[in-house]
Amino acid sequence: MTASPPLNGHKRPAMPVLGDWQPVEPEPVEEQRSPQPEPPVADAEVARARAWAEAEERRVAAEAAKEERRIKAEAEADAIRAKGEEEARRLRLANDRQERKAREDDAASDARIAESHRKRDEANRASKEAAEQAKRTSEEQAEAAKEVAEADEKWRKYAIRFAIVCAIVALPVQMNAFWNREAPWLIAAPIMLEGAAWVVHRGARAAVANGRPVWHYRTIVWLFALIAAAINLFHGIAEFDLGTAIGTAFASVAGPGVWDLHEHGRIRKRDGVKTRRERKAQEKAAKVEAARRASEEKRRAAENEAAEKAAAEARKRLAEDRAEQFPDVWDEAVKIAAAVGSTTDDAAVWARAYRNIKGCDPGESIESITARRAAEKRVEAALTGTPVNTLSKTTNAQRAIQVKAPRKTSSYKPVPPRRKKNDTPRFHPAARALAADAKRTANARQKDAP
C-alpha cells in the first residue's frame, strides 16, 4: 500500500477503515440477471468518504488560512519592525543633527566670544598704543615747543644785546656831531634819535601781539636808523676817517635792522606764512595731487565709457532676444514706443506691451502659470495624502452647499404664484457642477461618519 504524500509539511492522517479490508480486485461473483438495489452498507461508505473528504477540505482550508494569517502576521511584524527601525534611525539622525547643531552652535558661540575678546583686546591695545603715541607726540611737541621757545628767547636776547652794542658804537660819533659848548643840551639829540627808534620798535612789538598792521612802525624805525646812519657817515668823514664813518653808520643801521628781522619772524609766524621749503613741498604735493586726480578722472572716464558701451551692447542683445523670442510683443512694443515717444528698451513700454499681448506680467505665461498650479496641486496632494485627481480645481473652492435644505412644511399654504418659463435666472453650469460636487462630498462624509 502506497503512503499519501505530506500536505503543507504535515503528515496526512490515516484513512479510517470502514469495515474489513477488501482485495484490490474483487472476487468474481455470479452475474445477476435482474438489477438489485445497492445495499445500505455501500451508501454508508460513500457518506463516510464524502464526510471525510469535506473534513479534509475544511482542515486544509483551515491550515491554509492559518498559514496565511501566520505569513500576514510575520509580514506585519516585519513591517512594524522595519518601521520601528526606520523611526529609530530617523530619531538617531535627528538626535545626531541636534547634537551636531548644538556643537556647531557652541563652536560658533565660542568663536564669537573669542572674536569679541580678540576685538576687545585689539581695541584695548590700539587705544593703549594710541594713548602712548599721543603721549609721545605731546611730549615731542612739548619738547619741540620748548626748543622753539628757547631758540626764540636766545634770538631775542642776542638781538637786544647786538642792538645795545651797535648803539654804544654809533652814539659817540652822533654825540660828537651834536656837541656845542654854547648849546650843551643838543647832546641829547642822538639819544632821542636812537630812543625814538627803539620806542617805535616797542610799538611794532605791541602791534604784532595784538594782530594789528606793523608796516608803518617798521617804516618809521628804518627812517630813524637811516637818519642816524647819515649823521654818523657825514660827521665821521668830516671829523674822523672813512672807516670810522662807515663803521658807525653801519652800527646805526645794523642794530635796528637785526631787531627788525626778529620782529619780522614773529610777524610771519603770527600770520602763518610758510617758509620757502614748505612752499616748495606744498607745490610739489599739489602737483602730485593734481596728477593723481587727473589719473583718477581719466580712469573713471574710461570706466564710464566701458560701462556705457557694455550697457549699450546689453540693450542691443536684449532687444534682439526680445524680437526673436516674442515677435508679437515686440511689434506691440514698437507701436507703444512710437505712440508715447519712448524707446522699446523702456521697462514700462515693454511691460505694457507684454500685458497687452500675453495678458500677464513679463516673465509669466499661460504655460508657466499652468505648470505652477499643477505643481501646487501636487504639493497639496503630498501634504494631505489626497490623490491629485480628487483635489479641488482652486485652492479656495466652495466647500459647503449653497442651496439650503427645505424647512419643515407649514400648515399655511398660500396660493402659489403663477410660474412662467425663465422667470428665475438659472444657475451657471460651473455653479451647478460645484454644488453637485459639494453635495456628493457632504453625503459621503455623512455616510462615513460613525
Short mmCIF file of C-alpha atoms in Angstrom, two decimals:
data_model
loop_
_atom_site.label_atom_id
_atom_site.label_comp_id
_atom_site.label_asym_id
_atom_site.label_seq_id
_atom_site.Cartn_x
_atom_site.Cartn_y
_atom_site.Cartn_z
CA MET A 1 0.00 0.00 0.00
CA THR A 2 1.47 3.44 -1.02
CA ALA A 3 1.58 6.17 1.67
CA SER A 4 -0.04 9.51 0.92
CA PRO A 5 2.33 12.47 0.33
CA PRO A 6 2.57 15.09 3.12
CA LEU A 7 0.28 18.13 2.92
CA ASN A 8 1.83 21.62 3.70
CA GLY A 9 4.67 19.91 5.52
CA HIS A 10 2.37 17.80 7.72
CA LYS A 11 1.77 14.07 7.57
CA ARG A 12 -1.60 13.04 6.27
CA PRO A 13 -3.82 11.39 8.83
CA ALA A 14 -4.53 7.73 8.36
CA MET A 15 -7.63 6.95 6.43
CA PRO A 16 -10.23 5.42 8.66
CA VAL A 17 -11.01 1.81 7.95
CA LEU A 18 -14.61 1.43 7.11
CA GLY A 19 -15.25 -2.29 7.53
CA ASP A 20 -12.99 -5.20 6.63
CA TRP A 21 -10.14 -4.89 4.20
CA GLN A 22 -11.04 -5.92 0.70
CA PRO A 23 -8.71 -7.04 -2.06
CA VAL A 24 -8.00 -4.69 -4.92
CA GLU A 25 -9.53 -7.00 -7.44
CA PRO A 26 -12.92 -8.13 -6.38
CA GLU A 27 -13.68 -11.79 -6.50
CA PRO A 28 -15.82 -12.88 -9.38
CA VAL A 29 -19.42 -13.16 -8.50
CA GLU A 30 -22.17 -14.58 -10.30
CA GLU A 31 -23.91 -12.29 -12.71
CA GLN A 32 -27.28 -11.28 -11.52
CA ARG A 33 -29.86 -11.46 -14.04
CA SER A 34 -32.03 -8.68 -12.65
CA PRO A 35 -30.88 -5.32 -11.17
CA GLN A 36 -31.00 -5.16 -7.44
CA PRO A 37 -30.82 -2.08 -5.25
CA GLU A 38 -27.43 -1.31 -3.59
CA PRO A 39 -27.22 -2.45 -0.06
CA PRO A 40 -27.35 0.15 2.68
CA VAL A 41 -23.72 -0.56 3.59
CA ALA A 42 -22.45 0.96 0.34
CA ASP A 43 -24.40 4.17 0.95
CA ALA A 44 -22.87 4.45 4.37
CA GLU A 45 -19.39 4.00 2.91
CA VAL A 46 -19.99 6.74 0.36
CA ALA A 47 -21.34 9.10 3.02
CA ARG A 48 -18.35 8.38 5.22
CA ALA A 49 -15.95 9.04 2.34
CA ARG A 50 -17.73 12.26 1.42
CA ALA A 51 -17.70 13.40 5.06
CA TRP A 52 -14.03 12.56 5.32
CA ALA A 53 -13.29 14.49 2.11
CA GLU A 54 -15.23 17.51 3.33
CA ALA A 55 -13.48 17.35 6.70
CA GLU A 56 -10.14 17.06 4.94
CA GLU A 57 -11.02 20.03 2.71
CA ARG A 58 -12.02 22.10 5.72
CA ARG A 59 -8.84 21.09 7.53
CA VAL A 60 -6.72 22.01 4.53
CA ALA A 61 -8.57 25.32 4.19
CA ALA A 62 -8.12 25.98 7.90
CA GLU A 63 -4.40 25.18 7.70
CA ALA A 64 -4.08 27.39 4.61
CA ALA A 65 -5.91 30.22 6.37
CA LYS A 66 -3.73 29.69 9.42
CA GLU A 67 -0.62 29.74 7.27
CA GLU A 68 -1.87 32.86 5.52
CA ARG A 69 -2.53 34.54 8.85
CA ARG A 70 0.91 33.50 10.03
CA ILE A 71 2.53 34.91 6.90
CA LYS A 72 0.47 38.07 7.20
CA ALA A 73 1.37 38.38 10.88
CA GLU A 74 5.04 37.85 10.06
CA ALA A 75 4.79 40.45 7.29
CA GLU A 76 3.06 42.88 9.65
CA ALA A 77 5.67 42.15 12.29
CA ASP A 78 8.42 42.71 9.74
CA ALA A 79 6.74 45.93 8.62
CA ILE A 80 6.36 47.08 12.23
CA ARG A 81 9.97 46.14 12.94
CA ALA A 82 11.14 47.91 9.77
CA LYS A 83 9.03 50.92 10.66
CA GLY A 84 10.43 50.89 14.17
CA GLU A 85 13.96 50.60 12.83
CA GLU A 86 13.29 53.41 10.38
CA GLU A 87 11.79 55.54 13.14
CA ALA A 88 14.73 54.72 15.37
CA ARG A 89 17.08 55.62 12.54
CA ARG A 90 15.24 58.90 11.98
CA LEU A 91 15.31 59.66 15.68
CA ARG A 92 19.00 58.79 15.80
CA LEU A 93 19.67 61.02 12.79
CA ALA A 94 17.56 63.78 14.32
CA ASN A 95 19.43 63.43 17.60
CA ASP A 96 22.72 63.42 15.72
CA ARG A 97 21.65 66.52 13.81
CA GLN A 98 20.57 68.24 17.01
CA GLU A 99 23.77 67.25 18.73
CA ARG A 100 25.83 68.37 15.74
CA LYS A 101 23.87 71.62 15.58
CA ALA A 102 24.39 72.10 19.31
CA ARG A 103 28.12 71.50 18.87
CA GLU A 104 28.17 73.88 15.92
CA ASP A 105 26.23 76.47 17.93
CA ASP A 106 28.64 76.03 20.83
CA ALA A 107 31.59 76.30 18.48
CA ALA A 108 30.07 79.36 16.83
CA SER A 109 29.36 80.87 20.24
CA ASP A 110 32.92 80.15 21.35
CA ALA A 111 34.19 81.63 18.10
CA ARG A 112 32.04 84.73 18.57
CA ILE A 113 33.21 85.06 22.16
CA ALA A 114 36.82 84.58 21.09
CA GLU A 115 36.34 87.09 18.27
CA SER A 116 34.74 89.52 20.71
CA HIS A 117 37.62 89.07 23.14
CA ARG A 118 40.12 89.44 20.32
CA LYS A 119 38.45 92.62 19.09
CA ARG A 120 38.27 93.91 22.65
CA ASP A 121 41.96 93.12 23.19
CA GLU A 122 42.81 94.73 19.86
CA ALA A 123 40.72 97.77 20.76
CA ASN A 124 42.39 97.98 24.17
CA ARG A 125 45.79 97.51 22.59
CA ALA A 126 45.01 100.08 19.91
CA SER A 127 43.69 102.55 22.48
CA LYS A 128 46.74 101.94 24.65
CA GLU A 129 49.05 102.39 21.67
CA ALA A 130 47.10 105.47 20.62
CA ALA A 131 47.38 106.86 24.14
CA GLU A 132 51.10 106.10 24.21
CA GLN A 133 51.52 107.60 20.74
CA ALA A 134 49.54 110.66 21.77
CA LYS A 135 51.66 110.94 24.90
CA ARG A 136 54.86 110.61 22.87
CA THR A 137 53.54 113.09 20.33
CA SER A 138 52.57 115.55 23.04
CA GLU A 139 55.95 115.10 24.68
CA GLU A 140 57.69 115.58 21.34
CA GLN A 141 55.54 118.61 20.61
CA ALA A 142 56.22 119.96 24.07
CA GLU A 143 59.93 119.32 23.60
CA ALA A 144 59.85 120.95 20.17
CA ALA A 145 57.86 123.88 21.54
CA LYS A 146 60.33 124.16 24.38
CA GLU A 147 63.24 124.14 21.94
CA VAL A 148 61.50 126.72 19.77
CA ALA A 149 60.77 128.86 22.80
CA GLU A 150 64.37 128.57 23.97
CA ALA A 151 65.63 129.42 20.47
CA ASP A 152 63.26 132.38 20.23
CA GLU A 153 64.35 133.59 23.66
CA LYS A 154 68.03 133.27 22.75
CA TRP A 155 67.43 135.01 19.44
CA ARG A 156 65.61 137.85 21.24
CA LYS A 157 68.38 138.22 23.80
CA TYR A 158 71.12 138.16 21.18
CA ALA A 159 69.24 140.70 19.07
CA ILE A 160 68.84 143.03 22.06
CA ARG A 161 72.48 142.67 23.03
CA PHE A 162 73.61 143.26 19.47
CA ALA A 163 71.39 146.35 19.26
CA ILE A 164 72.89 147.67 22.50
CA VAL A 165 76.41 147.12 21.21
CA CYS A 166 75.53 148.87 17.96
CA ALA A 167 74.07 151.80 19.91
CA ILE A 168 77.22 152.03 22.01
CA VAL A 169 79.30 152.13 18.83
CA ALA A 170 77.09 154.62 16.98
CA LEU A 171 76.25 157.08 19.78
CA PRO A 172 79.73 158.66 20.36
CA VAL A 173 80.06 159.95 16.78
CA GLN A 174 76.50 161.31 16.88
CA MET A 175 77.11 162.94 20.26
CA ASN A 176 80.31 164.50 18.87
CA ALA A 177 78.33 165.75 15.90
CA PHE A 178 75.75 167.45 18.13
CA TRP A 179 78.20 168.77 20.79
CA ASN A 180 78.22 172.53 21.18
CA ARG A 181 79.61 174.37 24.14
CA GLU A 182 77.10 177.12 23.71
CA ALA A 183 74.18 174.60 23.45
CA PRO A 184 75.13 171.55 25.51
CA TRP A 185 71.53 170.31 25.59
CA LEU A 186 71.91 169.22 21.97
CA ILE A 187 73.92 166.27 23.29
CA ALA A 188 70.52 164.61 23.96
CA ALA A 189 69.59 164.63 20.25
CA PRO A 190 71.41 161.35 19.41
CA ILE A 191 69.90 159.70 22.46
CA MET A 192 66.49 160.97 21.37
CA LEU A 193 67.07 159.64 17.84
CA GLU A 194 68.15 156.15 18.96
CA GLY A 195 65.50 156.09 21.68
CA ALA A 196 62.77 157.05 19.20
CA ALA A 197 63.76 154.11 17.01
CA TRP A 198 63.52 151.70 19.95
CA VAL A 199 60.24 153.20 21.15
CA VAL A 200 58.72 152.65 17.72
CA HIS A 201 60.15 149.10 17.83
CA ARG A 202 58.20 148.50 21.04
CA GLY A 203 55.09 149.82 19.31
CA ALA A 204 55.66 147.38 16.47
CA ARG A 205 56.02 144.54 19.02
CA ALA A 206 52.71 145.53 20.63
CA ALA A 207 51.07 145.64 17.19
CA VAL A 208 52.36 142.13 16.49
CA ALA A 209 50.94 140.89 19.79
CA ASN A 210 47.55 142.49 19.05
CA GLY A 211 47.43 141.38 15.44
CA ARG A 212 47.49 144.90 14.01
CA PRO A 213 49.42 146.08 10.93
CA VAL A 214 53.10 146.87 11.63
CA TRP A 215 54.40 148.16 8.31
CA HIS A 216 54.19 151.84 9.30
CA TYR A 217 56.04 151.14 12.57
CA ARG A 218 58.82 149.41 10.70
CA THR A 219 58.98 152.24 8.15
CA ILE A 220 59.47 154.85 10.89
CA VAL A 221 62.14 152.69 12.57
CA TRP A 222 64.09 152.45 9.33
CA LEU A 223 63.69 156.19 8.79
CA PHE A 224 65.25 156.95 12.20
CA ALA A 225 68.01 154.39 11.57
CA LEU A 226 68.88 155.93 8.21
CA ILE A 227 68.96 159.43 9.72
CA ALA A 228 71.37 158.24 12.43
CA ALA A 229 73.50 156.42 9.85
CA ALA A 230 73.66 159.55 7.65
CA ILE A 231 74.77 161.68 10.62
CA ASN A 232 77.48 159.15 11.52
CA LEU A 233 78.62 158.87 7.92
CA PHE A 234 78.94 162.60 7.14
CA HIS A 235 80.34 163.60 10.54
CA GLY A 236 82.74 160.66 10.58
CA ILE A 237 84.11 161.62 7.19
CA ALA A 238 84.45 165.27 8.19
CA GLU A 239 85.92 164.84 11.67
CA PHE A 240 87.38 161.33 11.55
CA ASP A 241 88.37 158.92 8.83
CA LEU A 242 86.29 156.99 6.31
CA GLY A 243 86.44 153.70 8.22
CA THR A 244 85.06 155.30 11.36
CA ALA A 245 82.29 156.92 9.35
CA ILE A 246 81.28 153.68 7.65
CA GLY A 247 81.51 151.63 10.86
CA THR A 248 79.40 153.99 12.91
CA ALA A 249 76.88 154.36 10.06
CA PHE A 250 76.61 150.55 9.81
CA ALA A 251 76.16 150.32 13.58
CA SER A 252 73.31 152.83 13.38
CA VAL A 253 71.56 150.64 10.78
CA ALA A 254 72.58 147.15 11.99
CA GLY A 255 71.06 147.37 15.48
CA PRO A 256 67.52 148.31 14.41
CA GLY A 257 67.85 146.03 11.35
CA VAL A 258 68.65 142.92 13.40
CA TRP A 259 65.77 143.67 15.77
CA ASP A 260 63.50 144.23 12.77
CA LEU A 261 64.48 140.77 11.50
CA HIS A 262 63.46 139.36 14.86
CA GLU A 263 60.09 141.09 14.68
CA HIS A 264 59.69 140.06 11.04
CA GLY A 265 59.97 136.40 12.07
CA ARG A 266 57.34 136.87 14.78
CA ILE A 267 55.02 138.56 12.26
CA ARG A 268 55.33 135.73 9.74
CA LYS A 269 54.74 133.18 12.47
CA ARG A 270 51.66 135.05 13.58
CA ASP A 271 50.33 135.28 10.03
CA GLY A 272 51.11 131.62 9.32
CA VAL A 273 53.38 132.43 6.43
CA LYS A 274 55.22 129.32 5.30
CA THR A 275 58.89 129.11 4.57
CA ARG A 276 60.31 128.65 1.11
CA ARG A 277 60.95 124.96 1.77
CA GLU A 278 57.40 124.49 2.98
CA ARG A 279 56.08 126.33 -0.07
CA LYS A 280 58.16 124.13 -2.38
CA ALA A 281 56.96 120.98 -0.61
CA GLN A 282 53.37 122.21 -0.82
CA GLU A 283 53.73 122.95 -4.52
CA LYS A 284 55.23 119.51 -5.11
CA ALA A 285 52.41 117.85 -3.16
CA ALA A 286 49.87 119.90 -5.12
CA LYS A 287 51.41 118.73 -8.39
CA VAL A 288 51.32 115.11 -7.24
CA GLU A 289 47.69 115.51 -6.12
CA ALA A 290 46.76 117.14 -9.42
CA ALA A 291 48.40 114.29 -11.34
CA ARG A 292 46.60 111.75 -9.17
CA ARG A 293 43.27 113.49 -9.70
CA ALA A 294 43.86 113.67 -13.43
CA SER A 295 44.71 109.97 -13.49
CA GLU A 296 41.65 109.17 -11.36
CA GLU A 297 39.39 111.23 -13.62
CA LYS A 298 40.88 109.55 -16.67
CA ARG A 299 40.32 106.12 -15.12
CA ARG A 300 36.74 106.99 -14.18
CA ALA A 301 36.08 108.32 -17.66
CA ALA A 302 37.42 105.09 -19.15
CA GLU A 303 35.30 103.02 -16.76
CA ASN A 304 32.21 105.07 -17.53
CA GLU A 305 32.83 104.73 -21.24
CA ALA A 306 33.31 100.96 -20.90
CA ALA A 307 30.18 100.70 -18.74
CA GLU A 308 28.14 102.72 -21.23
CA LYS A 309 29.46 100.58 -24.08
CA ALA A 310 28.62 97.37 -22.19
CA ALA A 311 25.16 98.72 -21.34
CA ALA A 312 24.54 99.63 -24.97
CA GLU A 313 25.62 96.16 -26.08
CA ALA A 314 23.41 94.59 -23.40
CA ARG A 315 20.44 96.69 -24.53
CA LYS A 316 21.10 95.69 -28.13
CA ARG A 317 21.30 91.98 -27.24
CA LEU A 318 18.16 92.30 -25.12
CA ALA A 319 16.29 93.94 -27.99
CA GLU A 320 17.43 91.22 -30.38
CA ASP A 321 16.42 88.48 -27.94
CA ARG A 322 13.02 90.07 -27.36
CA ALA A 323 12.40 90.48 -31.07
CA GLU A 324 13.39 86.85 -31.65
CA GLN A 325 11.58 85.28 -28.68
CA PHE A 326 8.45 87.47 -28.63
CA PRO A 327 7.89 88.88 -32.13
CA ASP A 328 4.24 89.77 -31.48
CA VAL A 329 5.07 91.52 -28.21
CA TRP A 330 7.99 93.30 -29.92
CA ASP A 331 5.70 94.69 -32.61
CA GLU A 332 3.30 95.92 -29.93
CA ALA A 333 6.21 97.50 -28.01
CA VAL A 334 7.38 99.29 -31.16
CA LYS A 335 3.89 100.72 -31.63
CA ILE A 336 3.59 101.82 -27.99
CA ALA A 337 7.09 103.38 -28.02
CA ALA A 338 6.25 105.32 -31.17
CA ALA A 339 2.95 106.45 -29.64
CA VAL A 340 4.34 107.66 -26.30
CA GLY A 341 7.65 108.96 -27.67
CA SER A 342 9.88 106.44 -25.92
CA THR A 343 12.07 103.51 -26.89
CA THR A 344 11.48 99.78 -26.91
CA ASP A 345 14.07 99.19 -24.18
CA ASP A 346 11.95 101.17 -21.74
CA ALA A 347 10.77 98.79 -19.00
CA ALA A 348 7.34 100.42 -18.76
CA VAL A 349 6.79 100.19 -22.53
CA TRP A 350 7.80 96.52 -22.64
CA ALA A 351 5.66 95.61 -19.61
CA ARG A 352 2.63 97.31 -21.15
CA ALA A 353 3.13 95.57 -24.49
CA TYR A 354 3.61 92.20 -22.77
CA ARG A 355 0.38 92.61 -20.79
CA ASN A 356 -1.48 93.67 -23.94
CA ILE A 357 -0.44 90.53 -25.82
CA LYS A 358 0.11 87.89 -23.12
CA GLY A 359 -2.35 89.14 -20.52
CA CYS A 360 0.18 88.85 -17.67
CA ASP A 361 3.35 90.47 -16.38
CA PRO A 362 6.70 89.90 -18.10
CA GLY A 363 8.23 86.60 -17.06
CA GLU A 364 4.82 84.91 -16.83
CA SER A 365 2.95 82.91 -19.43
CA ILE A 366 -0.04 80.61 -19.69
CA GLU A 367 2.27 77.60 -19.66
CA SER A 368 4.20 78.76 -16.60
CA ILE A 369 1.01 79.61 -14.70
CA THR A 370 -0.50 76.21 -15.58
CA ALA A 371 2.69 74.40 -14.57
CA ARG A 372 2.88 76.31 -11.30
CA ARG A 373 -0.71 75.50 -10.40
CA ALA A 374 -0.17 71.84 -11.26
CA ALA A 375 2.91 71.81 -9.05
CA GLU A 376 0.92 73.44 -6.24
CA LYS A 377 -1.72 70.71 -6.58
CA ARG A 378 0.96 68.03 -6.37
CA VAL A 379 2.42 69.67 -3.28
CA GLU A 380 -1.05 69.85 -1.71
CA ALA A 381 -1.60 66.17 -2.54
CA ALA A 382 1.73 65.25 -0.96
CA LEU A 383 0.92 67.22 2.19
CA THR A 384 -2.66 65.99 2.62
CA GLY A 385 -2.27 62.47 1.19
CA THR A 386 -5.08 63.08 -1.30
CA PRO A 387 -4.75 61.94 -4.92
CA VAL A 388 -4.16 64.74 -7.38
CA ASN A 389 -7.27 63.90 -9.41
CA THR A 390 -9.55 64.42 -6.40
CA LEU A 391 -8.16 67.83 -5.48
CA SER A 392 -10.25 70.90 -5.97
CA LYS A 393 -9.55 72.93 -9.05
CA THR A 394 -8.92 76.01 -6.96
CA THR A 395 -7.37 76.42 -3.58
CA ASN A 396 -10.40 78.29 -2.25
CA ALA A 397 -13.15 76.18 -3.80
CA GLN A 398 -16.62 76.16 -2.34
CA ARG A 399 -16.84 73.54 0.38
CA ALA A 400 -20.46 73.97 1.53
CA ILE A 401 -23.76 73.66 -0.29
CA GLN A 402 -25.26 76.89 -1.44
CA VAL A 403 -28.81 75.55 -1.68
CA LYS A 404 -30.16 75.13 1.83
CA ALA A 405 -32.27 72.16 2.81
CA PRO A 406 -36.02 72.81 2.76
CA ARG A 407 -37.61 73.58 6.09
CA LYS A 408 -40.48 71.65 7.60
CA THR A 409 -43.76 72.03 5.84
CA SER A 410 -46.06 74.64 7.24
CA SER A 411 -49.79 74.42 7.58
CA TYR A 412 -50.07 77.75 5.85
CA LYS A 413 -50.38 77.18 2.16
CA PRO A 414 -50.80 80.40 0.24
CA VAL A 415 -51.86 80.47 -3.32
CA PRO A 416 -48.69 79.87 -5.27
CA PRO A 417 -47.80 82.43 -7.89
CA ARG A 418 -48.12 81.55 -11.45
CA ARG A 419 -44.78 80.34 -12.68
CA LYS A 420 -43.53 81.17 -16.09
CA LYS A 421 -40.65 79.86 -18.07
CA ASN A 422 -37.33 81.56 -17.35
CA ASP A 423 -38.86 83.72 -14.59
CA THR A 424 -35.88 82.83 -12.38
CA PRO A 425 -32.25 83.04 -13.57
CA ARG A 426 -30.63 79.68 -13.90
CA PHE A 427 -27.52 78.63 -12.09
CA HIS A 428 -24.31 78.84 -14.02
CA PRO A 429 -23.14 75.42 -15.28
CA ALA A 430 -19.98 75.75 -13.22
CA ALA A 431 -22.04 76.59 -10.13
CA ARG A 432 -24.29 73.61 -10.73
CA ALA A 433 -21.28 71.33 -11.09
CA LEU A 434 -19.69 72.70 -7.92
CA ALA A 435 -22.96 72.35 -6.00
CA ALA A 436 -23.28 68.74 -7.15
CA ASP A 437 -19.70 68.01 -6.09
CA ALA A 438 -20.29 69.63 -2.73
CA LYS A 439 -23.49 67.63 -2.25
CA ARG A 440 -21.75 64.37 -3.06
CA THR A 441 -18.91 65.22 -0.68
CA ALA A 442 -21.35 66.05 2.11
CA ASN A 443 -23.28 62.82 1.56
CA ALA A 444 -20.06 60.81 1.61
CA ARG A 445 -18.99 62.45 4.87
CA GLN A 446 -22.37 61.76 6.47
CA LYS A 447 -22.16 58.14 5.34
CA ASP A 448 -18.62 57.72 6.68
CA ALA A 449 -19.44 59.41 9.98
CA PRO A 450 -19.89 56.92 12.89
#
